[in-house]
Short mmCIF file of C-alpha atoms and ligand atoms in Angstrom, two decimals:
data_model
loop_
_atom_site.label_atom_id
_atom_site.label_comp_id
_atom_site.label_asym_id
_atom_site.label_seq_id
_atom_site.Cartn_x
_atom_site.Cartn_y
_atom_site.Cartn_z
CA UNK A 182 40.34 19.29 -5.36
CA UNK A 183 41.44 22.79 -4.31
CA UNK A 184 38.31 24.80 -3.39
CA UNK A 185 39.75 28.01 -4.65
CA UNK A 186 39.69 27.28 -8.43
CA UNK A 187 36.98 26.25 -10.74
CA UNK A 188 36.73 22.39 -11.50
CA UNK A 189 38.31 21.36 -14.66
CA UNK A 190 38.60 18.21 -16.77
CA UNK A 191 40.14 15.26 -14.63
CA UNK A 192 39.01 16.60 -11.34
CA UNK A 193 37.33 14.02 -9.12
CA UNK A 194 34.36 14.51 -6.76
CA UNK A 195 32.44 12.12 -4.38
CA UNK A 196 28.84 12.51 -4.39
CA UNK A 197 25.51 10.65 -4.12
CA UNK A 198 23.24 10.89 -7.01
CA UNK A 199 19.81 12.37 -6.46
CA UNK A 200 17.62 11.94 -9.55
CA UNK A 201 17.69 11.40 -13.39
CA UNK A 202 17.03 13.77 -16.16
CA UNK A 203 14.99 13.41 -19.40
CA UNK A 204 17.86 11.90 -21.17
CA UNK A 205 18.39 9.24 -18.41
CA UNK A 206 21.65 10.87 -17.10
CA UNK A 207 22.07 10.75 -13.25
CA UNK A 208 22.26 14.12 -11.38
CA UNK A 209 23.91 15.07 -8.19
CA UNK A 210 25.54 18.19 -6.55
CA UNK A 211 28.96 18.93 -5.49
CA UNK A 212 28.84 22.42 -3.77
CA UNK A 213 27.79 25.15 -6.02
CA UNK A 214 27.95 22.68 -9.06
CA UNK A 215 25.38 20.31 -10.56
CA UNK A 216 27.03 17.11 -11.81
CA UNK A 217 25.44 15.01 -14.68
CA UNK A 218 26.70 11.52 -15.60
CA UNK A 219 25.61 8.52 -17.55
CA UNK A 220 25.31 4.94 -16.52
CA UNK A 221 24.59 5.65 -12.80
CA UNK A 222 21.31 5.70 -10.88
CA UNK A 223 19.74 7.81 -8.08
CA UNK A 224 20.93 6.75 -4.65
CA UNK A 225 24.32 5.58 -5.86
CA UNK A 226 27.44 6.88 -4.41
CA UNK A 227 30.16 7.52 -6.79
CA UNK A 228 33.51 9.07 -7.53
CA UNK A 229 33.07 11.23 -10.58
CA UNK A 230 35.66 12.58 -13.00
CA UNK A 231 34.93 15.85 -14.58
CA UNK A 232 34.77 15.88 -18.39
CA UNK A 233 33.52 19.38 -19.05
CA UNK A 234 32.14 22.52 -17.27
CA UNK A 235 29.51 24.90 -18.49
CA UNK A 236 28.95 27.77 -15.79
CA UNK A 237 27.80 25.69 -12.89
CA UNK A 238 27.20 22.43 -14.69
CA UNK A 239 29.67 19.68 -14.97
CA UNK A 240 29.55 16.64 -17.00
CA UNK A 241 31.39 13.79 -15.54
CA UNK A 242 31.93 9.83 -15.86
CA UNK A 243 31.81 7.37 -13.14
CA UNK A 244 35.39 6.77 -12.04
CA UNK A 245 34.54 4.45 -9.12
CA UNK A 246 31.28 3.09 -7.68
CA UNK A 247 31.64 3.59 -3.97
CA UNK A 248 28.20 2.51 -2.46
CA UNK A 249 25.19 0.80 -4.44
CA UNK A 250 21.98 2.54 -4.38
CA UNK A 251 19.16 1.49 -1.99
CA UNK A 252 17.07 1.16 -5.10
CA UNK A 253 19.41 -1.16 -7.00
CA UNK A 254 18.16 -4.27 -8.45
CA UNK A 255 19.57 -7.05 -10.71
CA UNK A 256 19.09 -6.12 -14.48
CA UNK A 257 17.82 -8.96 -16.50
CA UNK A 258 19.52 -8.33 -19.66
CA UNK A 259 22.84 -9.85 -20.39
CA UNK A 260 23.72 -6.83 -22.35
CA UNK A 261 23.05 -4.43 -19.88
CA UNK A 262 25.84 -1.67 -19.60
CA UNK A 263 27.05 -2.34 -23.08
CA UNK A 264 23.69 -1.67 -24.80
CA UNK A 265 22.22 1.69 -23.99
CA UNK A 266 18.65 0.91 -24.62
CA UNK A 267 17.13 0.27 -21.16
CA UNK A 268 19.39 2.22 -18.93
CA UNK A 269 17.23 1.85 -15.76
CA UNK A 270 17.10 -1.84 -15.67
CA UNK A 271 19.17 -1.78 -12.46
CA UNK A 272 16.83 0.75 -10.88
CA UNK A 273 13.88 -0.76 -8.86
CA UNK A 274 10.60 0.02 -10.76
CA UNK A 275 9.22 2.15 -7.93
CA UNK A 276 12.23 4.28 -7.95
CA UNK A 277 11.85 4.49 -11.89
CA UNK A 278 8.32 5.80 -11.45
CA UNK A 279 9.21 8.17 -8.81
CA UNK A 280 12.02 9.47 -11.13
CA UNK A 281 9.56 9.83 -13.96
CA UNK A 282 7.05 11.64 -11.90
CA UNK A 283 9.81 14.18 -10.75
CA UNK A 284 10.51 15.05 -14.61
CA UNK A 285 6.78 15.87 -15.08
CA UNK A 286 6.44 17.78 -11.79
CA UNK A 287 9.64 19.94 -12.58
CA UNK A 288 8.66 20.63 -16.22
CA UNK A 289 5.14 21.94 -14.89
CA UNK A 290 6.49 23.92 -12.00
CA UNK A 291 9.13 25.46 -14.19
CA UNK A 292 6.21 26.90 -16.21
CA UNK A 293 4.70 28.62 -13.11
CA UNK A 294 2.03 25.88 -12.26
CA UNK A 295 1.55 25.79 -8.54
CA UNK A 296 0.03 23.26 -6.12
CA UNK A 297 -3.36 23.83 -7.63
CA UNK A 298 -2.14 21.56 -10.39
CA UNK A 299 -2.21 17.92 -9.44
CA UNK A 300 0.29 15.59 -10.95
CA UNK A 301 -0.88 12.05 -10.25
CA UNK A 302 1.57 9.34 -9.56
CA UNK A 303 2.73 7.73 -12.80
CA UNK A 304 0.66 4.80 -13.99
CA UNK A 305 3.14 2.11 -13.98
CA UNK A 306 3.24 -0.88 -16.48
CA UNK A 307 2.13 -4.15 -15.33
CA UNK A 308 4.53 -6.16 -17.60
CA UNK A 309 8.06 -4.75 -17.20
CA UNK A 310 9.62 -7.36 -19.68
CA UNK A 311 8.31 -8.66 -22.91
CA UNK A 312 6.24 -5.56 -23.43
CA UNK A 313 7.73 -4.11 -26.73
CA UNK A 314 5.80 -5.05 -29.78
CA UNK A 315 8.41 -3.73 -32.25
CA UNK A 316 12.20 -4.02 -32.21
CA UNK A 317 14.63 -3.06 -35.01
CA UNK A 318 17.99 -4.88 -35.24
CA UNK A 319 20.82 -4.11 -37.40
CA UNK A 320 23.21 -6.52 -39.37
CA UNK A 321 26.76 -5.44 -39.51
CA UNK A 322 30.14 -6.83 -40.33
CA UNK A 323 31.74 -4.97 -37.34
CA UNK A 324 30.60 -6.77 -34.30
CA UNK A 325 31.22 -4.87 -30.89
CA UNK A 326 33.66 -6.59 -28.65
CA UNK A 327 33.21 -6.75 -24.95
CA UNK A 328 36.40 -6.08 -22.88
CA UNK A 329 36.27 -9.60 -21.31
CA UNK A 330 36.32 -11.36 -24.57
CA UNK A 331 39.49 -13.42 -25.40
CA UNK A 332 41.90 -11.78 -28.04
CA UNK A 333 41.09 -12.83 -31.48
CA UNK A 334 37.26 -13.30 -31.07
CA UNK A 335 35.40 -13.43 -34.44
CA UNK A 336 34.01 -9.97 -35.06
CA UNK A 337 32.74 -10.18 -38.75
CA UNK A 338 29.04 -10.76 -38.14
CA UNK A 339 26.40 -9.15 -35.71
CA UNK A 340 22.64 -8.80 -35.45
CA UNK A 341 21.70 -6.66 -32.68
CA UNK A 342 21.68 -2.90 -31.57
CA UNK A 343 24.29 -0.30 -31.79
CA UNK A 344 26.64 0.27 -28.84
CA UNK A 345 25.77 3.67 -27.36
CA UNK A 346 27.71 6.59 -28.98
CA UNK A 347 29.44 4.12 -31.20
CA UNK A 348 27.52 3.97 -34.53
CA UNK A 349 29.98 1.94 -36.36
CA UNK A 350 29.82 -1.19 -34.00
CA UNK A 351 26.77 -3.54 -33.32
CA UNK A 352 26.33 -5.55 -30.29
CA UNK A 353 25.38 -9.13 -31.13
CA UNK A 354 22.12 -9.41 -29.15
CA UNK A 355 21.42 -12.96 -28.04
CA UNK A 356 18.02 -11.99 -26.32
CA UNK A 357 16.36 -8.70 -25.60
CA UNK A 358 14.09 -9.25 -22.58
CA UNK A 359 11.78 -6.12 -23.31
CA UNK A 360 10.53 -8.12 -26.46
CA UNK A 361 8.62 -11.30 -26.17
CA UNK A 362 10.64 -14.52 -25.72
CA UNK A 363 9.12 -15.96 -29.11
CA UNK A 364 10.71 -13.05 -31.00
CA UNK A 365 14.07 -13.65 -29.39
CA UNK A 366 13.98 -17.10 -30.85
CA UNK A 367 13.40 -15.74 -34.27
CA UNK A 368 16.27 -13.46 -33.84
CA UNK A 369 18.67 -16.25 -33.08
CA UNK A 370 17.33 -18.12 -36.24
CA UNK A 371 17.75 -15.13 -38.52
CA UNK A 372 21.38 -14.84 -37.31
CA UNK A 373 22.22 -18.56 -37.61
CA UNK A 374 20.42 -19.10 -40.96
CA UNK A 375 22.34 -15.94 -42.44
CA UNK A 376 25.61 -17.30 -41.34
CA UNK A 377 24.98 -20.85 -42.30
CA UNK A 378 24.18 -19.52 -45.80
CA UNK A 379 27.09 -17.14 -45.81
CA UNK A 380 24.91 -14.10 -46.57
CA UNK A 381 26.83 -10.81 -46.10
CA UNK A 382 25.99 -8.19 -43.59
CA UNK A 383 25.97 -4.72 -44.48
CA UNK A 384 29.24 -2.74 -44.29
CA UNK A 385 28.43 0.87 -43.35
CA UNK A 386 31.77 2.30 -44.68
CA UNK A 387 32.10 0.67 -48.04
CA UNK A 388 28.26 0.35 -48.34
CA UNK A 389 28.52 -3.31 -49.66
CA UNK A 390 26.87 -6.64 -48.12
CA UNK A 391 23.20 -7.76 -48.50
CA UNK A 392 21.67 -7.84 -45.04
CA UNK A 393 20.77 -4.50 -43.40
CA UNK A 394 18.03 -4.77 -40.60
CA UNK A 395 15.57 -7.31 -39.07
CA UNK A 396 12.46 -5.40 -37.86
CA UNK A 397 10.33 -7.74 -35.91
CA UNK A 398 6.81 -6.89 -34.76
CA UNK A 399 4.31 -8.93 -32.76
CA UNK A 400 0.76 -8.76 -31.72
CA UNK A 401 -0.22 -9.20 -28.07
CA UNK A 402 -3.70 -9.88 -28.82
CA UNK A 403 -3.35 -12.26 -31.77
CA UNK A 404 0.16 -13.70 -31.21
CA UNK A 405 1.03 -12.96 -34.89
CA UNK A 406 4.43 -12.03 -35.73
CA UNK A 407 5.90 -9.98 -38.65
CA UNK A 408 9.44 -10.25 -39.78
CA UNK A 409 10.73 -7.46 -41.97
CA UNK A 410 14.11 -8.18 -43.75
CA UNK A 411 15.57 -4.89 -44.90
CA UNK A 412 18.13 -5.65 -47.67
CA UNK A 413 20.45 -3.51 -49.94
CA UNK A 414 19.08 -4.95 -53.25
CA UNK A 415 16.36 -7.38 -54.40
CA UNK A 416 18.57 -10.56 -54.76
CA UNK A 417 15.48 -12.88 -54.68
CA UNK A 418 17.69 -15.86 -55.27
CA UNK A 419 19.39 -15.27 -51.97
CA UNK A 420 16.45 -13.77 -49.90
CA UNK A 421 13.73 -16.18 -50.71
CA UNK A 422 15.44 -19.46 -49.79
CA UNK A 423 16.81 -17.58 -46.48
CA UNK A 424 13.22 -16.52 -45.73
CA UNK A 425 11.92 -20.17 -46.34
CA UNK A 426 14.54 -21.62 -44.08
CA UNK A 427 13.52 -19.20 -41.08
CA UNK A 428 9.82 -19.84 -41.83
CA UNK A 429 10.37 -23.59 -41.63
CA UNK A 430 11.56 -23.30 -38.21
CA UNK A 431 9.17 -20.69 -37.02
CA UNK A 432 5.54 -21.33 -38.13
CA UNK A 433 4.57 -18.79 -35.68
CA UNK A 434 5.72 -16.03 -38.12
CA UNK A 435 2.41 -15.06 -39.86
CA UNK A 436 4.00 -12.36 -42.26
CA UNK A 437 7.51 -12.13 -43.88
CA UNK A 438 8.29 -9.08 -45.99
CA UNK A 439 11.33 -7.68 -47.61
CA UNK A 440 12.09 -3.96 -47.79
CA UNK A 441 14.86 -2.96 -50.03
CA UNK A 442 16.74 0.14 -49.14
CA UNK A 443 19.43 1.02 -51.76
CA UNK A 444 20.42 4.22 -50.14
CA UNK A 445 23.37 4.77 -47.87
CA UNK A 446 21.34 6.06 -44.82
CA UNK A 447 20.74 3.62 -42.07
CA UNK A 448 16.97 3.37 -42.19
CA UNK A 449 14.74 0.37 -42.05
CA UNK A 450 12.12 2.02 -44.27
CA UNK A 451 12.91 0.63 -47.74
CA UNK A 452 12.12 2.18 -51.11
CA UNK A 453 10.01 -0.89 -52.14
CA UNK A 454 8.42 -3.76 -50.22
CA UNK A 455 7.81 -7.29 -51.24
CA UNK A 456 5.47 -9.81 -49.30
CA UNK A 457 7.40 -13.17 -49.15
CA UNK A 458 4.72 -14.83 -46.82
CA UNK A 459 1.34 -14.07 -45.41
CA UNK A 460 -0.90 -10.89 -45.72
CA UNK A 461 1.87 -8.30 -45.27
CA UNK A 462 0.56 -7.04 -41.87
CA UNK A 463 -0.36 -8.21 -38.45
CA UNK A 464 -3.46 -7.48 -36.44
CA UNK A 465 -3.41 -5.99 -32.97
CA UNK A 466 -6.43 -5.38 -30.90
CA UNK A 467 -6.85 -2.35 -28.57
CA UNK A 468 -9.98 -1.50 -26.46
CA UNK A 469 -12.06 -3.82 -28.76
CA UNK A 470 -10.88 -2.41 -32.00
CA UNK A 471 -8.71 -4.18 -34.48
CA UNK A 472 -5.73 -2.52 -36.17
CA UNK A 473 -3.80 -3.69 -39.13
CA UNK A 474 -0.07 -3.06 -38.53
CA UNK A 475 2.47 -3.41 -41.50
CA UNK A 476 6.07 -3.15 -41.41
CA UNK A 477 6.39 0.53 -41.98
CA UNK A 478 3.15 1.61 -39.99
CA UNK A 479 3.55 3.73 -36.89
CA UNK A 480 2.02 1.98 -34.04
CA UNK A 481 2.63 2.48 -30.14
CA UNK A 482 5.38 0.07 -29.20
CA UNK A 483 3.69 -1.07 -25.91
CA UNK A 484 0.30 -2.46 -26.63
CA UNK A 485 -0.83 -3.18 -22.96
CA UNK A 486 -0.11 0.44 -21.94
CA UNK A 487 -1.33 1.98 -25.10
CA UNK A 488 -4.60 0.48 -24.33
CA UNK A 489 -4.53 2.08 -20.92
CA UNK A 490 -3.39 5.45 -22.48
CA UNK A 491 -6.23 5.53 -24.86
CA UNK A 492 -8.59 4.66 -22.24
CA UNK A 493 -7.40 7.76 -20.23
CA UNK A 494 -7.68 9.95 -23.36
CA UNK A 495 -11.38 8.59 -23.73
CA UNK A 496 -12.04 9.22 -20.02
CA UNK A 497 -10.67 12.71 -20.09
CA UNK A 498 -12.30 13.46 -23.56
CA UNK A 499 -15.65 12.71 -21.68
CA UNK A 500 -17.75 12.72 -24.83
CA UNK A 501 -21.34 11.57 -24.86
CA UNK A 502 -22.01 10.92 -28.30
CA UNK A 503 -23.29 14.20 -29.96
CA UNK A 504 -19.81 15.98 -30.14
CA UNK A 505 -17.54 16.80 -33.03
CA UNK A 506 -13.89 15.73 -32.13
CA UNK A 507 -10.78 16.73 -33.90
CA UNK A 508 -7.73 14.48 -33.34
CA UNK A 509 -4.61 16.43 -34.48
CA UNK A 510 -1.42 14.63 -35.26
CA UNK A 511 -3.60 11.54 -35.36
CA UNK A 512 -1.00 9.09 -36.79
CA UNK A 513 -2.89 5.94 -37.77
CA UNK A 514 -5.83 7.14 -36.28
CA UNK A 515 -5.98 5.08 -33.14
CA UNK A 516 -7.25 7.70 -30.81
CA UNK A 517 -9.85 8.97 -33.32
CA UNK A 518 -11.20 5.59 -33.84
CA UNK A 519 -11.28 4.80 -30.05
CA UNK A 520 -13.39 8.05 -29.64
CA UNK A 521 -15.71 7.52 -32.59
CA UNK A 522 -18.16 5.26 -30.67
CA UNK A 523 -19.00 8.21 -28.43
CA UNK A 524 -18.92 11.00 -30.83
CA UNK A 525 -21.03 12.43 -33.65
CA UNK A 526 -18.04 12.92 -35.88
CA UNK A 527 -14.39 12.51 -35.56
CA UNK A 528 -11.93 14.23 -37.93
CA UNK A 529 -8.14 13.17 -37.83
CA UNK A 530 -5.46 15.32 -39.15
CA UNK A 531 -2.06 13.90 -40.10
CA UNK A 532 0.91 14.76 -42.10
CA UNK A 533 2.31 11.25 -43.21
CA UNK A 534 0.40 9.93 -46.18
CA UNK A 535 1.16 6.21 -45.22
CA UNK A 536 -0.33 6.85 -41.69
CA UNK A 537 -3.47 8.50 -43.19
CA UNK A 538 -3.97 5.34 -45.44
CA UNK A 539 -3.65 3.15 -42.38
CA UNK A 540 -6.06 5.20 -40.49
CA UNK A 541 -8.65 4.97 -43.23
CA UNK A 542 -8.20 1.31 -43.68
CA UNK A 543 -8.44 0.71 -39.82
CA UNK A 544 -11.82 2.81 -39.95
CA UNK A 545 -13.05 0.39 -42.52
CA UNK A 546 -11.68 -2.61 -40.80
CA UNK A 547 -13.94 -1.68 -37.80
CA UNK A 548 -16.80 -0.57 -39.73
CA UNK A 549 -16.57 2.83 -38.47
CA UNK A 550 -18.45 5.34 -40.69
CA UNK A 551 -18.15 8.55 -38.65
CA UNK A 552 -14.46 9.02 -38.84
CA UNK A 553 -12.70 11.02 -41.46
CA UNK A 554 -8.88 11.59 -41.93
CA UNK A 555 -7.48 14.71 -43.56
CA UNK A 556 -3.97 14.48 -44.95
CA UNK A 557 -1.56 17.38 -44.83
CA UNK A 558 0.30 19.78 -42.27
CA UNK A 559 -2.17 20.38 -39.50
CA UNK A 560 -2.16 24.16 -39.64
CA UNK A 561 -2.99 24.12 -43.37
CA UNK A 562 -5.46 21.33 -43.06
CA UNK A 563 -7.31 22.79 -40.27
CA UNK A 564 -7.56 26.11 -42.19
CA UNK A 565 -9.51 24.22 -44.92
CA UNK A 566 -11.70 22.36 -42.52
CA UNK A 567 -15.11 24.07 -42.10
CA UNK A 568 -16.70 24.30 -38.56
CA UNK A 569 -15.43 23.90 -35.06
CA UNK A 570 -14.83 20.85 -32.91
CA UNK A 571 -16.44 20.57 -29.29
CA UNK A 572 -13.39 18.50 -28.29
CA UNK A 573 -9.86 18.44 -29.77
CA UNK A 574 -7.14 15.76 -28.76
CA UNK A 575 -3.68 16.69 -29.61
CA UNK A 576 -0.78 14.20 -29.71
CA UNK A 577 2.13 16.22 -31.16
CA UNK A 578 5.79 14.77 -31.64
CA UNK A 579 8.43 15.71 -28.89
CA UNK A 580 8.77 19.39 -29.88
CA UNK A 581 5.07 19.92 -29.00
CA UNK A 582 2.48 22.09 -30.82
CA UNK A 583 3.56 24.32 -33.66
CA UNK A 584 3.67 27.85 -32.23
CA UNK A 585 1.32 28.94 -34.97
CA UNK A 586 -1.21 26.38 -33.87
CA UNK A 587 -1.83 27.90 -30.45
CA UNK A 588 -3.68 30.95 -31.68
CA UNK A 589 -5.59 28.70 -34.11
CA UNK A 590 -6.74 26.37 -31.45
CA UNK A 591 -7.60 29.48 -29.31
CA UNK A 592 -9.87 30.80 -32.26
CA UNK A 593 -11.39 27.26 -32.85
CA UNK A 594 -12.25 27.49 -29.15
CA UNK A 595 -13.20 23.69 -28.39
CA UNK A 596 -14.66 23.47 -24.93
CA UNK A 597 -11.88 20.97 -24.10
CA UNK A 598 -8.57 20.14 -25.33
CA UNK A 599 -6.98 16.54 -24.45
CA UNK A 600 -3.28 16.85 -24.69
CA UNK A 601 -1.21 13.57 -24.81
CA UNK A 602 2.30 14.58 -24.36
CA UNK A 603 5.47 12.35 -24.78
CA UNK A 604 7.80 15.29 -23.71
CA UNK A 605 6.65 16.90 -20.41
CA UNK A 606 8.87 20.02 -21.22
CA UNK A 607 7.00 21.00 -24.39
CA UNK A 608 3.71 19.75 -22.98
CA UNK A 609 4.09 22.08 -20.00
CA UNK A 610 5.17 24.84 -22.26
CA UNK A 611 2.02 24.42 -24.51
CA UNK A 612 -0.24 24.22 -21.37
CA UNK A 613 1.05 27.68 -20.26
CA UNK A 614 0.60 29.04 -23.59
CA UNK A 615 -2.79 27.67 -23.98
CA UNK A 616 -3.72 29.42 -20.60
CA UNK A 617 -3.29 32.69 -22.47
CA UNK A 618 -6.33 31.59 -24.55
CA UNK A 619 -8.38 30.99 -21.53
CA UNK A 620 -7.58 27.26 -21.09
CA UNK A 621 -7.17 25.70 -17.42
CA UNK A 622 -5.55 22.54 -16.45
CA UNK A 623 -6.21 21.09 -13.20
CA UNK A 624 -4.63 17.42 -13.35
CA UNK A 625 -1.75 15.88 -15.34
CA UNK A 626 -1.84 12.01 -15.51
CA UNK A 627 1.50 10.51 -16.39
CA UNK A 628 1.68 7.07 -17.62
CA UNK A 629 4.64 4.81 -18.20
CA UNK A 630 4.78 3.07 -21.60
CA UNK A 631 8.53 2.43 -21.88
CA UNK A 632 9.76 0.75 -18.57
CA UNK A 633 13.53 1.01 -17.84
CA UNK A 634 13.81 4.26 -19.88
CA UNK A 635 13.55 7.96 -19.01
CA UNK A 636 10.59 8.44 -21.45
CA UNK A 637 7.13 9.30 -19.95
CA UNK A 638 3.78 9.99 -21.63
CA UNK A 639 1.38 12.50 -19.84
CA UNK A 640 -2.21 13.09 -20.38
CA UNK A 641 -4.16 16.23 -19.28
CA UNK A 642 -7.42 18.02 -20.20
CA UNK A 643 -7.52 21.76 -20.75
CA UNK A 644 -10.91 23.25 -20.11
CA UNK A 645 -12.02 26.60 -21.71
CA UNK A 646 -12.95 29.08 -18.96
CA UNK A 647 -16.75 30.07 -19.32
C1 SAM B 745 3.13 11.13 -31.31
S1 SAM B 745 2.53 10.64 -33.06
C2 SAM B 745 0.82 10.52 -32.86
C3 SAM B 745 0.47 9.07 -32.72
C4 SAM B 745 -0.95 8.63 -32.86
N1 SAM B 745 -1.88 9.47 -31.76
C5 SAM B 745 -1.13 7.31 -32.64
O1 SAM B 745 -1.15 6.89 -31.38
O2 SAM B 745 -1.02 6.65 -33.55
C6 SAM B 745 2.64 12.20 -33.92
C7 SAM B 745 2.27 12.29 -35.31
O3 SAM B 745 2.23 13.61 -35.72
C8 SAM B 745 2.37 13.53 -37.03
N2 SAM B 745 2.83 15.05 -37.45
C9 SAM B 745 4.06 15.53 -37.21
N3 SAM B 745 4.25 16.75 -37.64
C10 SAM B 745 2.94 17.09 -38.19
C11 SAM B 745 2.29 18.16 -38.88
N4 SAM B 745 3.02 19.39 -38.93
N5 SAM B 745 1.09 18.20 -39.26
C12 SAM B 745 0.34 16.85 -39.22
N6 SAM B 745 0.89 15.82 -38.49
C13 SAM B 745 2.20 15.92 -37.98
C14 SAM B 745 3.58 12.46 -37.41
O4 SAM B 745 3.51 12.06 -38.47
C15 SAM B 745 3.03 11.55 -36.24
O5 SAM B 745 2.22 10.60 -36.91
#
C-alpha cells in the first residue's frame, strides 16, 4: 500500500495479532492504525483486507493466514468456524485467560486505577467442555449450507444455532461440545423424531410451521434433564406423541414442557407453558443449597464455576452472622440465599416477577427464614425499604449500575459493597464513581464462567473509608 494516502477498503496489510477485545475480535497494529478483525486469534500472522476506517481504526477481514499462532490448538467442535458460539476454541486456554485478564486490566487502568489495585489472575474453569447447563437451539426450514457440501444438498430442515451475522439460516448442530454429551444425544433424537413424523420447522419469513426452539437444561448435581419444546401453537395431537417418542428413547429426561409462542419474535419464552412430563423443573445444587430451575428461570449457565463465583462473593462479603445484607439485582436469589447462613437478614431486590417468585420458592425449598425478596425497579424498591444494610452485593446487567443508584448507595453507606461484574468496562466505571462516595477497591478477582468466549466475570469488594 502507498504510505502517503490513508488506507481504504480493499487495501492489504500484513500483521501479527496481539490481543482480543471484549467482542472477541482480534486486534493488531499497522503503523499508526489499530486493526480489528474477526475469526483470528492472538499470535497469528495474517494478511488483512480493510473493510472500513474510522479515524485511526481499521476494520478488516482475514484474506490469508500466513503463520499460525504459537497458542493455537485444535478446536474440538465440528462446527467451529461456521458457528460463532465459542470463537476461542482454537486458542490455548492459558492464552484465553491471559487475554481475559488483559480486558479487565485495561478497563480498570482506563479509569485511572494504578498499580495499587491488584488484578489477580483469572480463575480458570476446570471443565473446558461439557460445562454449559443451558443451550437453546432453533428449528428452521432454512439450513445453513457449508461451502464443501455437494450441490443440491437437502436444506429444508435444521435444528441448531444461527450462523453468525446470518439470522435467516440455522446450522444443523450435530453435537455441541460445551454441553454434556447426554444432552447432545437428546438433541439428535429431537431432530430425527421430528423428521420421522414430518413435523414442520418454523419459517421465519412466512411465520408458519410448528417447531420453533428446543431449550435443553441439565443439572450437574442431580443429572436431571429438562426439555422445553417451543412451538407456534398448542397442537397437542402432534406435540404429545412427539414428546412421548423422545421420552421413550431417553428416560434420563426428567421433565418435558411445551412453551407456546404465537408471536413473530424469535424468543424461546412462550405465552403459556404446559408440563408434559415430570415436575416442570430440575434441581441444581450449589454450595449445599438446592435450586429449582424451570424452563424460563434465570440461572447461571456454568454450575461448576457459578459455585466458585458465589464462594468468592461469600468470601469477599466476609459476614459473620449479625449483619444486614442487601442483594441488589438478585435474580433468582442465589447470592442472597448463599449469604443467608452468615447474616442476620438478607433482602434481595429484583425487577423480574418470575425471578422473584423463584427466589422465594428457593428460600422455602432450603428452609431459609431470614431472606426476603422485594419486587420492582431497584431504585424505587430501595426507596421504600426502611433501614440500612451493613453489606451490599450488586450484580447488575452488562450496562452496570443505574447512574442514579450511585448516590443512593453512597447515602445508604454500607461498610462494604461486593460488586459482581459481567462487564469489566461498566464495573470499572462504577468502581471509579463509587470512589467519589468514599469507597476504595484494592483487589479485583476475575473468574471465567464461559470458556472459549470473550466474556469474563469479576468480583471486587469496595470498602468505605473510615
Ligand atoms: C446478572 S443478573 C443477576 C443474577 C443473580 N445474581 C443470580 O446469580 O441469579 C441481573 C439481574 O438484574 C435484574 N434487573 C435488571 N434491571 C433491574 C432493575 N432496574 N431493578 C432491579 N433488577 C433489575 C435482571 O432481571 C436480572 O435478574
